[in-house]
Amino acid sequence: MEQQKPFTMGNLHWAHWLIVALSLLMTIAVWQYSKIQIQEKNENRFHREAEQVITLIIERLQKYEDALWSGVATIKSHEDTINFSQWQSFSSALHLPEKYKGINGIGVIFNVPDTALPDYLRRQQQDRPDYRIHPAHQNVYRFPITYIEPMADNLNAVGLDVAHESNRLKAALKARDSGQAQITAPIYLVQSEERTPGFLFYVPFYNSTNDSDSELIYEDGDLAIKKRQQQFAGMVYAPFIVYKLMQGTLEKARRHVGITISDDGFLLYDENHKNDKRYEKGPQFQQAFPLEVYGRSWLITIRSSSAFRNETSNNQPTFILVCGIIIDAMLFFLFIILSNANRRATKLANYMTEGYQAKSLELERNIERLKESNTELEQFAFAASHDLQEPLRTLTSFTELLKDELGSNPDKPHVIASIKYISEAAERMQCLVLGLMSYSRIGREPELMSVDCNDLLDDVLSDLSVVIKENNVKIVRATLPVILAFPTELRMLFLNLISNAIKFKNRETTPCITISSKEEDDHWLFSITDNGIGIDPKQFEHVFLIFKRLHSQDDYPGSGIGLSKCKKVVALHGGKIWVSSKINEGSTFFFTLAKSPKK
């Protein structure tokens, strides 16, 4: 006999390579799918947070506008005039620091023509002797800031004529002519020593005449504009420094995105720079929002920050990939072990066949060796399957330990989900190993006995009583014979076939299983019929192959070994097994058992 060559991976059957390759491809596909799902989830979260930022900015400006119109209403309630103490009372009632965070103050600007200037200054200097209008300018308009509260923070603004500077003046005239709230282009507030960008927010009011205020505000056309210009009395206004507005509107601690605001190319506010501790050079997501706000066009750019990346980080795809590769490797080495054992048995059988004609005595010895080799092969498969359980138990124990360790930490749901995937994969692998052990045990120490198939069927149905009741299965049974058989293996045969009939039920009909038998010349013919989902006739030759599955694990869980065990049990009894079926029309499994099976 020639010297045995060492085993190489090339000795694996192409089907083994195909199974490993498909398993690896499925692992990669699930890994990629998980990455895409998480990316889409994070993108949706970013868009929700970005839209929430825009909504909060708009709502906050509308709230400030309402406060300014309430100032107009207060002036109208005092018959178009209001003094310094009355405005202080109104401002105090607003509770600006608590209810209007980000606002620098609220004040009144009067329209003071040249003819009314002396009387205006006399009235203001009665309460405030130091009051004056500044700075001097050549414009024909005079719009001095008369009152501003809180005064302590806005002393430099008292008496400031907003007509002295073009951005302030353009927005004021636009508010006057439109009757609507307006904001200025970017300016630097005189009361701010930091020289950071800000703007003024105006709402106009008019002298009372026969026309109602609503007509002055909402009428269209040149005549309406002319009326507003003639009756323009002044404006209630609020000064804003943009970074204070953003602090009051959108505190950084409550969001995970960075904001940049520009007005016609002028940078009003910017968090997206390297000096910001949450800045991320290559953001995951970025979106620009053009926004029309009270006569100005703002461009708000929102980018995900490092806080967003930290909050949305998820290691689930990595866990899936690592666990899938581990399982694929275990499957690969299992195939190597089985293929090596099968190769040795095949080589021995070929050697015996070659020497059959010349050495009949040697042939008998070789037959004996083959029996011993097959016995060793079965023992080897059993031992290999048994030994594979130890790393699986270790993997399961450690995942349970990790689950217990993380059980009190609800902030890592993605880690807990990944541990669940590892546990489920280990359970499926353990199911395959246990199925392989069960397969290898069939016929190891058989003992022929007289078996009443009716009693045996009663025991099987009793074991399946819970699942039969849960699925509302109808059992129709004929009287079965008393036969000579191996009871443990025969019970396994009935249990597998009836369990499959229940598992692959048709969800649109009530499950029904019929069990019958027929005596023939030298054997018994049994049949188990169901009204389940059926089997494609093209798959008849494949269903009895070990590890062969016709459905996904998610749809119908299992090891793919059950029908292989049935075939081995029937062969042990000197019989055959086959199936007749059509898709969605149920299946009938036939098997024969010899009346005098050989040990």
Coordinates of C-alpha atoms in Angstrom, one line a residue:
M1 CA 0.0 0.0 0.0
E2 CA 1.5 3.4 -1.0
Q3 CA 2.5 5.9 1.6
Q4 CA -0.4 8.3 2.5
K5 CA 0.1 11.8 1.3
P6 CA -0.4 14.7 3.7
F7 CA -3.7 16.5 3.6
T8 CA -4.0 19.8 1.8
M9 CA -6.8 22.2 1.5
G10 CA -7.1 21.3 -2.2
N11 CA -8.5 18.0 -1.2
L12 CA -11.8 19.6 -0.1
H13 CA -14.7 18.9 -2.4
W14 CA -15.9 21.9 -4.5
A15 CA -19.2 21.9 -2.6
H16 CA -17.3 22.5 0.7
W17 CA -15.5 25.4 -0.9
L18 CA -18.8 26.7 -2.3
I19 CA -20.5 26.6 1.2
V20 CA -17.6 28.4 2.9
A21 CA -17.4 31.0 0.1
L22 CA -21.2 31.6 0.2
S23 CA -21.1 31.8 4.0
L24 CA -18.2 34.4 3.8
L25 CA -20.1 36.4 1.1
M26 CA -23.2 36.4 3.3
T27 CA -21.1 37.7 6.3
I28 CA -19.7 40.5 4.1
A29 CA -23.2 41.3 2.8
V30 CA -24.7 41.5 6.3
W31 CA -21.7 43.6 7.4
Q32 CA -22.2 46.0 4.5
Y33 CA -26.0 46.1 5.0
S34 CA -25.5 47.0 8.6
K35 CA -23.1 49.8 7.7
I36 CA -25.5 51.2 5.2
Q37 CA -28.4 51.0 7.7
I38 CA -26.4 52.9 10.4
Q39 CA -25.3 55.5 7.8
E40 CA -28.9 56.1 6.8
K41 CA -30.0 56.3 10.4
N42 CA -27.2 58.8 11.2
E43 CA -28.0 60.9 8.1
N44 CA -31.7 61.0 9.0
R45 CA -30.8 62.1 12.6
F46 CA -28.5 64.9 11.2
H47 CA -31.3 66.2 8.9
R48 CA -33.8 66.1 11.8
E49 CA -31.4 68.1 14.0
A50 CA -30.5 70.5 11.2
E51 CA -34.2 71.2 10.5
Q52 CA -34.8 71.6 14.3
V53 CA -32.0 74.3 14.4
I54 CA -33.6 76.2 11.5
T55 CA -37.1 75.9 13.1
L56 CA -35.8 77.2 16.5
I57 CA -34.1 80.2 14.8
I58 CA -37.3 81.1 13.0
E59 CA -39.5 80.6 16.1
R60 CA -37.1 82.7 18.3
L61 CA -37.1 85.6 15.9
Q62 CA -40.9 85.4 15.7
K63 CA -41.0 85.5 19.5
Y64 CA -38.8 88.6 19.5
E65 CA -41.0 90.2 16.8
D66 CA -44.1 89.6 19.0
A67 CA -42.3 91.4 21.9
L68 CA -41.6 94.4 19.6
W69 CA -45.3 94.5 18.5
S70 CA -46.3 94.4 22.1
G71 CA -44.2 97.6 22.5
V72 CA -46.1 99.2 19.7
A73 CA -49.4 98.2 21.3
T74 CA -48.2 99.8 24.6
I75 CA -47.3 103.1 22.8
K76 CA -50.8 103.1 21.1
S77 CA -52.4 102.6 24.4
H78 CA -50.8 105.8 25.6
E79 CA -52.2 107.7 22.7
D80 CA -49.0 107.6 20.6
T81 CA -46.9 109.1 23.3
I82 CA -44.9 107.4 26.0
N83 CA -42.5 108.8 28.5
F84 CA -39.3 107.4 30.0
S85 CA -40.9 105.9 33.2
Q86 CA -43.8 104.3 31.3
W87 CA -41.3 102.6 28.9
Q88 CA -39.3 101.3 31.9
S89 CA -42.5 99.8 33.4
F90 CA -43.3 98.1 30.1
S91 CA -39.8 96.7 29.7
S92 CA -39.7 95.5 33.3
A93 CA -43.0 93.6 32.8
L94 CA -41.5 91.7 29.8
H95 CA -38.8 90.0 32.0
L96 CA -36.3 90.2 29.2
P97 CA -33.4 88.1 30.7
E98 CA -35.7 85.2 31.6
K99 CA -38.2 85.1 28.6
Y100 CA -36.2 86.6 25.8
K101 CA -32.7 85.2 26.1
G102 CA -30.2 86.6 23.6
I103 CA -31.9 90.0 23.3
N104 CA -29.7 93.0 24.2
G105 CA -32.6 95.2 25.1
I106 CA -35.8 96.8 23.8
G107 CA -36.2 100.5 22.9
V108 CA -38.1 103.2 21.1
I109 CA -36.9 105.2 18.1
F110 CA -39.0 108.3 17.3
N111 CA -39.2 110.1 13.9
V112 CA -38.1 113.7 14.7
P113 CA -38.5 116.2 11.9
D114 CA -36.6 119.5 12.1
T115 CA -39.7 121.4 13.1
A116 CA -40.3 119.2 16.1
L117 CA -36.7 118.9 17.3
P118 CA -36.7 121.7 19.9
D119 CA -39.9 120.4 21.6
Y120 CA -38.6 116.8 21.4
L121 CA -35.3 117.7 23.2
R122 CA -37.1 119.8 25.8
R123 CA -39.4 116.9 26.8
Q124 CA -36.5 114.3 26.9
Q125 CA -34.2 116.6 28.9
Q126 CA -36.9 117.1 31.6
D127 CA -36.2 113.6 32.9
R128 CA -32.7 113.2 31.5
P129 CA -30.8 116.5 31.4
D130 CA -27.8 114.9 29.7
Y131 CA -29.8 113.5 26.8
R132 CA -28.6 114.5 23.3
I133 CA -28.8 113.2 19.7
H134 CA -25.6 112.0 18.2
P135 CA -23.7 111.8 15.8
A136 CA -24.2 114.7 13.4
H137 CA -24.8 113.8 9.8
Q138 CA -26.1 115.2 6.5
N139 CA -29.1 112.9 6.0
V140 CA -32.5 114.4 5.8
Y141 CA -33.9 111.9 8.4
R142 CA -33.6 112.0 12.1
F143 CA -34.4 108.7 14.0
P144 CA -32.9 109.0 17.5
I145 CA -33.0 106.1 20.0
T146 CA -35.1 107.7 22.7
Y147 CA -35.5 104.9 25.2
I148 CA -33.6 101.6 25.6
E149 CA -34.0 99.1 28.5
P150 CA -32.0 97.8 30.3
M151 CA -30.3 101.2 30.2
A152 CA -27.2 100.1 32.1
D153 CA -26.1 97.8 29.3
N154 CA -27.0 100.2 26.5
L155 CA -25.9 103.7 27.6
N156 CA -23.9 104.3 24.4
A157 CA -27.0 103.7 22.3
V158 CA -29.2 106.4 24.1
G159 CA -29.7 109.3 21.7
L160 CA -28.0 107.5 18.8
D161 CA -29.5 108.6 15.5
V162 CA -29.8 105.4 13.4
A163 CA -30.1 107.6 10.3
H164 CA -26.3 108.3 10.5
E165 CA -25.4 104.9 9.0
S166 CA -26.6 103.3 5.8
N167 CA -27.4 99.8 7.0
R168 CA -29.4 101.1 9.9
L169 CA -31.2 103.7 7.8
K170 CA -32.1 101.4 4.9
A171 CA -33.8 98.9 7.2
A172 CA -35.6 101.7 9.0
L173 CA -37.0 103.2 5.8
K174 CA -38.0 99.7 4.6
A175 CA -39.9 99.1 7.8
R176 CA -41.6 102.5 7.5
D177 CA -42.7 102.0 3.9
S178 CA -43.8 98.3 4.3
G179 CA -45.4 98.5 7.7
Q180 CA -43.7 95.2 8.5
A181 CA -40.9 94.1 10.8
Q182 CA -37.4 94.4 9.3
I183 CA -33.8 93.7 10.4
T184 CA -30.7 95.5 9.3
A185 CA -27.7 94.3 7.3
P186 CA -24.8 93.3 9.6
I187 CA -23.6 96.1 11.9
Y188 CA -21.4 96.6 15.0
L189 CA -23.5 97.8 18.0
V190 CA -22.2 100.9 19.7
Q191 CA -22.9 99.4 23.1
S192 CA -20.7 96.4 22.3
E193 CA -17.0 96.7 23.0
E194 CA -16.2 93.3 21.4
R195 CA -16.8 94.5 17.9
T196 CA -18.7 91.3 17.0
P197 CA -21.4 91.3 14.3
G198 CA -25.0 92.2 15.2
F199 CA -28.2 93.7 13.8
L200 CA -31.2 95.8 14.8
F201 CA -34.8 94.5 14.6
Y202 CA -37.4 97.2 13.8
V203 CA -41.2 97.3 13.8
P204 CA -42.8 100.6 12.8
F205 CA -45.7 102.5 14.4
Y206 CA -47.7 105.5 13.0
N207 CA -49.6 108.5 14.2
S208 CA -53.3 107.8 14.7
T209 CA -55.6 109.3 12.0
N210 CA -58.9 108.3 10.5
D211 CA -57.1 105.3 9.0
S212 CA -56.8 102.2 11.2
D213 CA -53.4 100.8 12.0
S214 CA -54.3 97.6 10.1
E215 CA -55.1 99.5 7.0
L216 CA -51.7 101.3 7.1
I217 CA -49.9 98.0 7.6
Y218 CA -51.6 95.7 5.2
E219 CA -52.7 98.0 2.3
D220 CA -50.7 97.7 -0.9
G221 CA -49.8 100.2 -3.6
D222 CA -48.1 103.6 -3.9
L223 CA -50.9 105.4 -2.1
A224 CA -50.6 103.2 0.9
I225 CA -46.8 103.7 1.0
K226 CA -47.3 107.4 0.8
K227 CA -49.7 107.3 3.7
R228 CA -47.2 105.4 5.8
Q229 CA -44.4 107.8 5.0
Q230 CA -46.6 110.8 6.0
Q231 CA -47.9 109.2 9.3
F232 CA -44.6 107.5 10.3
A233 CA -44.1 108.2 14.1
G234 CA -41.2 105.9 14.9
M235 CA -40.1 102.3 15.6
V236 CA -39.9 99.9 18.5
Y237 CA -36.6 98.1 18.1
A238 CA -34.2 95.6 19.7
P239 CA -30.4 95.3 19.2
F240 CA -28.9 91.9 18.9
I241 CA -25.3 90.6 19.0
V242 CA -25.6 87.4 16.9
Y243 CA -23.4 85.1 19.1
K244 CA -25.6 86.1 22.2
L245 CA -28.7 85.4 20.2
M246 CA -27.4 81.9 19.3
Q247 CA -26.4 81.2 22.9
G248 CA -30.0 82.1 24.0
T249 CA -31.6 80.2 21.2
L250 CA -29.5 77.1 20.7
E251 CA -27.2 76.2 23.5
K252 CA -24.3 73.9 22.3
A253 CA -25.0 71.4 25.1
R254 CA -28.4 70.7 23.6
R255 CA -27.2 69.9 20.0
H256 CA -24.5 68.0 18.1
V257 CA -24.1 70.2 15.1
G258 CA -22.1 73.3 14.3
I259 CA -23.7 76.4 12.8
T260 CA -22.5 79.1 10.4
I261 CA -24.6 82.2 9.5
S262 CA -23.8 84.7 6.8
D263 CA -25.7 87.7 5.4
D264 CA -24.9 88.4 1.8
G265 CA -21.4 87.1 2.2
F266 CA -20.8 88.8 5.6
L267 CA -20.0 86.3 8.3
L268 CA -22.4 86.8 11.2
Y269 CA -21.7 83.7 13.3
D270 CA -19.4 80.8 12.9
E271 CA -18.8 77.6 15.0
N272 CA -17.3 75.7 12.1
H273 CA -13.6 76.6 12.7
K274 CA -10.6 74.8 14.3
N275 CA -10.8 77.0 17.5
D276 CA -14.1 75.5 18.4
K277 CA -13.5 72.4 20.5
R278 CA -16.3 70.4 18.8
Y279 CA -15.1 71.3 15.3
E280 CA -14.5 68.4 12.9
K281 CA -12.3 69.0 9.9
G282 CA -14.0 66.3 7.8
P283 CA -17.7 66.3 8.9
Q284 CA -19.9 63.3 8.3
F285 CA -22.7 65.5 7.1
Q286 CA -23.2 69.1 5.9
Q287 CA -26.2 71.1 4.6
A288 CA -26.8 74.7 3.7
F289 CA -30.2 76.4 4.2
P290 CA -31.0 79.7 2.4
L291 CA -33.4 81.6 4.7
E292 CA -35.4 84.8 4.1
V293 CA -35.6 86.7 7.4
Y294 CA -37.4 90.1 7.7
G295 CA -36.0 91.6 4.5
R296 CA -32.6 89.9 4.6
S297 CA -31.2 86.8 3.0
W298 CA -29.3 84.6 5.4
L299 CA -27.4 81.5 4.5
I300 CA -27.2 79.0 7.4
T301 CA -24.7 76.2 7.0
I302 CA -25.0 73.3 9.4
R303 CA -22.3 70.6 9.9
S304 CA -22.0 67.6 12.0
S305 CA -19.6 68.0 14.9
S306 CA -17.3 65.7 16.8
A307 CA -20.0 65.4 19.4
F308 CA -22.4 64.1 16.7
R309 CA -19.8 61.4 15.6
N310 CA -19.3 60.3 19.2
E311 CA -23.0 60.1 19.9
T312 CA -23.7 58.1 16.7
S313 CA -20.6 55.8 16.8
N314 CA -21.7 52.2 16.4
N315 CA -19.5 49.1 16.4
Q316 CA -22.3 46.7 15.4
P317 CA -20.9 46.1 11.8
T318 CA -17.5 45.2 13.2
F319 CA -19.0 42.8 15.7
I320 CA -21.0 41.2 12.9
L321 CA -18.0 40.9 10.6
V322 CA -15.7 39.4 13.3
C323 CA -18.3 36.9 14.5
G324 CA -19.2 35.9 11.0
I325 CA -15.5 35.2 10.1
I326 CA -15.1 33.1 13.3
I327 CA -18.1 31.0 12.4
D328 CA -16.9 30.6 8.8
A329 CA -13.5 29.5 10.1
M330 CA -15.0 26.9 12.4
L331 CA -17.1 25.6 9.5
F332 CA -14.1 25.5 7.2
F333 CA -12.0 23.4 9.7
L334 CA -14.9 21.1 10.3
F335 CA -15.0 20.4 6.6
I336 CA -11.3 19.8 6.6
I337 CA -11.6 17.2 9.4
L338 CA -14.5 15.3 7.7
S339 CA -12.9 15.5 4.2
N340 CA -9.6 14.1 5.5
A341 CA -11.4 11.2 7.2
N342 CA -13.5 10.5 4.1
R343 CA -10.4 10.6 1.9
R344 CA -8.7 7.9 4.0
A345 CA -11.8 5.7 3.8
T346 CA -12.1 6.1 0.1
K347 CA -8.5 5.4 -0.5
L348 CA -8.7 2.2 1.5
A349 CA -11.8 1.1 -0.4
N350 CA -10.1 1.7 -3.8
Y351 CA -7.1 -0.3 -2.6
M352 CA -9.3 -3.2 -1.7
T353 CA -11.1 -3.1 -5.0
E354 CA -7.9 -3.3 -7.0
G355 CA -6.7 -6.4 -5.2
Y356 CA -10.1 -8.2 -5.2
Q357 CA -9.5 -10.7 -8.1
A358 CA -6.0 -11.6 -7.0
K359 CA -6.3 -11.9 -3.3
S360 CA -9.7 -13.1 -2.1
L361 CA -8.3 -13.8 1.4
E362 CA -6.8 -10.4 1.5
L363 CA -10.1 -9.0 0.3
E364 CA -11.8 -10.4 3.4
R365 CA -9.2 -8.9 5.6
N366 CA -9.6 -5.6 3.8
I367 CA -13.4 -5.8 4.3
E368 CA -12.8 -6.2 8.0
R369 CA -10.4 -3.2 7.9
L370 CA -13.0 -1.2 6.1
K371 CA -15.6 -2.0 8.8
E372 CA -13.1 -0.9 11.4
S373 CA -12.2 2.2 9.4
N374 CA -15.9 3.1 9.1
T375 CA -16.3 2.5 12.9
E376 CA -13.3 4.7 13.5
L377 CA -14.7 7.3 11.1
E378 CA -18.0 7.4 13.0
Q379 CA -16.2 7.6 16.3
F380 CA -13.9 10.3 14.9
A381 CA -16.9 12.4 13.6
F382 CA -18.6 11.9 17.0
A383 CA -15.4 13.0 18.9
A384 CA -14.8 15.9 16.5
S385 CA -18.4 17.1 17.0
H386 CA -18.1 16.7 20.7
D387 CA -14.8 18.6 20.9
L388 CA -16.2 21.5 18.9
Q389 CA -18.7 22.1 21.6
E390 CA -16.1 23.3 24.0
P391 CA -15.1 26.5 22.1
L392 CA -18.7 27.1 21.4
R393 CA -19.6 26.9 25.1
T394 CA -16.7 29.2 25.9
L395 CA -17.9 31.7 23.3
T396 CA -21.5 31.5 24.7
S397 CA -20.2 31.9 28.3
F398 CA -18.2 35.0 27.5
T399 CA -21.1 36.6 25.6
E400 CA -23.4 36.0 28.6
L401 CA -20.7 37.5 30.8
L402 CA -20.5 40.6 28.6
K403 CA -24.3 40.8 28.5
D404 CA -24.4 40.8 32.4
E405 CA -21.6 43.4 32.5
L406 CA -23.5 45.7 30.1
G407 CA -27.0 45.0 31.5
S408 CA -26.9 48.1 33.7
N409 CA -25.6 50.4 31.0
P410 CA -28.5 51.5 28.7
D411 CA -26.3 54.0 26.8
K412 CA -24.8 51.2 24.6
P413 CA -27.7 49.5 22.9
H414 CA -25.6 48.8 19.8
V415 CA -23.1 46.8 21.9
I416 CA -25.9 44.8 23.5
A417 CA -27.4 44.1 20.1
S418 CA -24.0 43.0 18.7
I419 CA -23.6 40.5 21.7
K420 CA -27.0 39.2 20.8
Y421 CA -25.9 38.5 17.2
I422 CA -22.8 36.6 18.6
S423 CA -25.0 34.5 20.9
E424 CA -27.4 33.7 18.1
A425 CA -24.6 32.7 15.8
A426 CA -23.0 30.5 18.5
E427 CA -26.4 28.8 19.1
R428 CA -26.8 28.0 15.4
M429 CA -23.3 26.6 15.3
Q430 CA -24.0 24.5 18.4
C431 CA -27.2 23.2 16.7
L432 CA -25.2 22.1 13.7
V433 CA -22.6 20.3 15.9
L434 CA -25.3 18.6 18.0
G435 CA -27.0 17.5 14.8
L436 CA -23.8 16.1 13.5
M437 CA -23.3 14.2 16.7
S438 CA -26.8 12.8 16.5
Y439 CA -26.2 11.8 12.9
S440 CA -22.9 10.0 13.8
R441 CA -24.7 8.0 16.6
I442 CA -27.3 6.4 14.4
G443 CA -26.7 2.6 14.2
R444 CA -23.6 2.7 16.5
E445 CA -25.0 0.1 18.9
P446 CA -28.4 -1.1 17.3
E447 CA -30.6 -3.6 19.0
L448 CA -33.5 -5.2 17.1
M449 CA -36.7 -5.4 19.1
S450 CA -40.4 -5.9 18.5
V451 CA -41.9 -2.4 18.2
D452 CA -45.6 -1.5 18.2
C453 CA -45.6 1.4 15.9
N454 CA -48.9 2.6 17.4
D455 CA -47.3 3.0 20.9
L456 CA -44.3 4.6 19.4
L457 CA -46.4 7.1 17.5
D458 CA -48.3 7.9 20.7
D459 CA -45.0 8.8 22.4
V460 CA -43.9 11.0 19.5
L461 CA -47.2 12.9 19.4
S462 CA -47.1 13.3 23.2
D463 CA -43.6 14.9 22.9
L464 CA -44.9 17.2 20.2
S465 CA -48.2 18.0 22.0
V466 CA -47.3 21.6 22.8
V467 CA -46.3 22.5 19.2
I468 CA -49.3 20.6 17.8
K469 CA -51.7 22.5 20.0
E470 CA -50.0 25.9 19.3
N471 CA -50.3 25.3 15.5
N472 CA -53.8 23.8 15.7
V473 CA -52.6 20.7 13.8
K474 CA -55.1 17.9 12.9
I475 CA -53.6 14.4 13.1
V476 CA -55.2 11.6 11.0
R477 CA -53.7 8.2 11.7
A478 CA -54.3 4.6 10.6
T479 CA -53.6 1.5 12.6
L480 CA -49.9 0.8 12.3
P481 CA -48.2 -2.7 12.4
V482 CA -45.9 -4.3 15.0
I483 CA -42.5 -4.7 13.4
L484 CA -39.0 -5.8 14.1
A485 CA -36.9 -2.6 14.3
F486 CA -34.4 -0.5 16.2
P487 CA -36.7 1.5 18.5
T488 CA -34.5 4.5 19.2
E489 CA -33.7 5.1 15.6
L490 CA -37.3 4.4 14.4
R491 CA -38.6 7.0 17.0
M492 CA -36.2 9.5 15.6
L493 CA -37.5 8.8 12.1
F494 CA -41.1 9.5 13.0
L495 CA -40.2 12.5 15.1
N496 CA -38.2 14.2 12.4
L497 CA -40.8 13.7 9.6
I498 CA -43.8 14.9 11.7
S499 CA -41.8 17.9 13.1
N500 CA -41.0 18.9 9.5
A501 CA -44.6 18.6 8.5
I502 CA -45.6 21.0 11.3
K503 CA -42.7 23.4 10.7
F504 CA -43.4 23.8 6.9
K505 CA -47.1 24.3 7.3
N506 CA -49.2 26.5 4.9
R507 CA -50.2 29.6 6.9
E508 CA -53.4 29.9 4.9
T509 CA -54.9 26.5 5.8
T510 CA -55.4 24.4 9.0
P511 CA -52.4 22.0 9.2
C512 CA -53.4 18.4 8.7
I513 CA -51.0 15.4 8.9
T514 CA -52.0 11.8 7.8
I515 CA -49.9 8.8 8.9
S516 CA -50.6 5.4 7.3
S517 CA -48.8 2.1 6.4
K518 CA -49.2 -0.8 4.0
E519 CA -47.8 -4.4 4.1
E520 CA -46.0 -5.5 1.0
D521 CA -43.9 -8.7 0.1
D522 CA -40.8 -8.3 2.2
H523 CA -41.2 -4.9 3.7
W524 CA -43.6 -2.3 5.2
L525 CA -44.5 0.8 3.3
F526 CA -45.2 3.9 5.5
S527 CA -46.3 7.3 4.4
I528 CA -46.6 10.7 6.2
T529 CA -48.7 13.3 4.3
D530 CA -49.1 17.0 5.0
N531 CA -50.9 20.0 3.4
G532 CA -47.9 22.3 3.9
I533 CA -45.9 24.5 1.5
G534 CA -44.6 21.7 -0.5
I535 CA -41.3 21.0 -2.2
D536 CA -40.1 21.9 -5.8
P537 CA -39.7 18.6 -7.7
K538 CA -36.3 19.8 -8.8
Q539 CA -35.1 19.5 -5.2
F540 CA -36.2 15.9 -4.5
E541 CA -32.7 14.6 -4.9
H542 CA -31.2 17.3 -2.7
V543 CA -33.5 17.3 0.4
F544 CA -31.8 14.2 1.9
L545 CA -28.3 15.6 1.6
I546 CA -26.6 16.6 4.9
F547 CA -26.6 20.3 5.7
K548 CA -28.9 20.9 2.6
R549 CA -31.4 23.7 3.3
L550 CA -34.1 24.9 0.9
H551 CA -35.1 27.9 3.0
S552 CA -33.3 30.7 4.8
Q553 CA -32.6 30.4 8.5
D554 CA -34.8 33.4 9.3
D555 CA -37.8 31.9 7.6
Y556 CA -37.5 28.3 8.9
P557 CA -34.7 27.7 11.5
G558 CA -33.0 24.4 11.7
S559 CA -29.7 22.5 11.1
G560 CA -30.3 20.9 7.7
I561 CA -29.5 17.5 9.1
G562 CA -33.0 16.1 9.9
L563 CA -33.8 14.4 6.6
S564 CA -30.2 13.1 6.3
K565 CA -30.8 11.3 9.6
C566 CA -34.1 9.9 8.3
K567 CA -32.3 8.5 5.3
K568 CA -29.6 6.9 7.5
V569 CA -32.3 5.4 9.8
V570 CA -34.3 3.9 6.9
A571 CA -31.0 2.5 5.4
L572 CA -30.3 0.9 8.7
H573 CA -33.6 -0.9 8.5
G574 CA -32.8 -2.1 4.9
G575 CA -35.3 0.3 3.3
K576 CA -35.5 3.4 1.1
I577 CA -37.1 6.9 1.5
W578 CA -38.4 9.3 -1.1
V579 CA -40.8 12.2 -1.4
S580 CA -43.7 13.2 -3.7
S581 CA -44.7 16.9 -3.6
K582 CA -45.8 20.0 -5.4
I583 CA -45.3 23.6 -4.4
N584 CA -48.2 24.8 -2.1
E585 CA -49.9 21.4 -2.4
G586 CA -48.3 19.6 0.5
S587 CA -45.8 16.7 0.6
T588 CA -45.8 12.9 1.2
F589 CA -42.7 11.2 2.5
F590 CA -42.7 7.4 1.7
F591 CA -40.3 5.0 3.4
T592 CA -39.9 1.2 3.5
L593 CA -38.8 -0.9 6.4
A594 CA -37.6 -4.5 5.8
K595 CA -39.6 -7.1 7.7
S596 CA -36.3 -8.8 8.6
P597 CA -33.6 -6.0 8.9
K598 CA -30.0 -7.2 9.4
K599 CA -27.9 -6.1 12.3

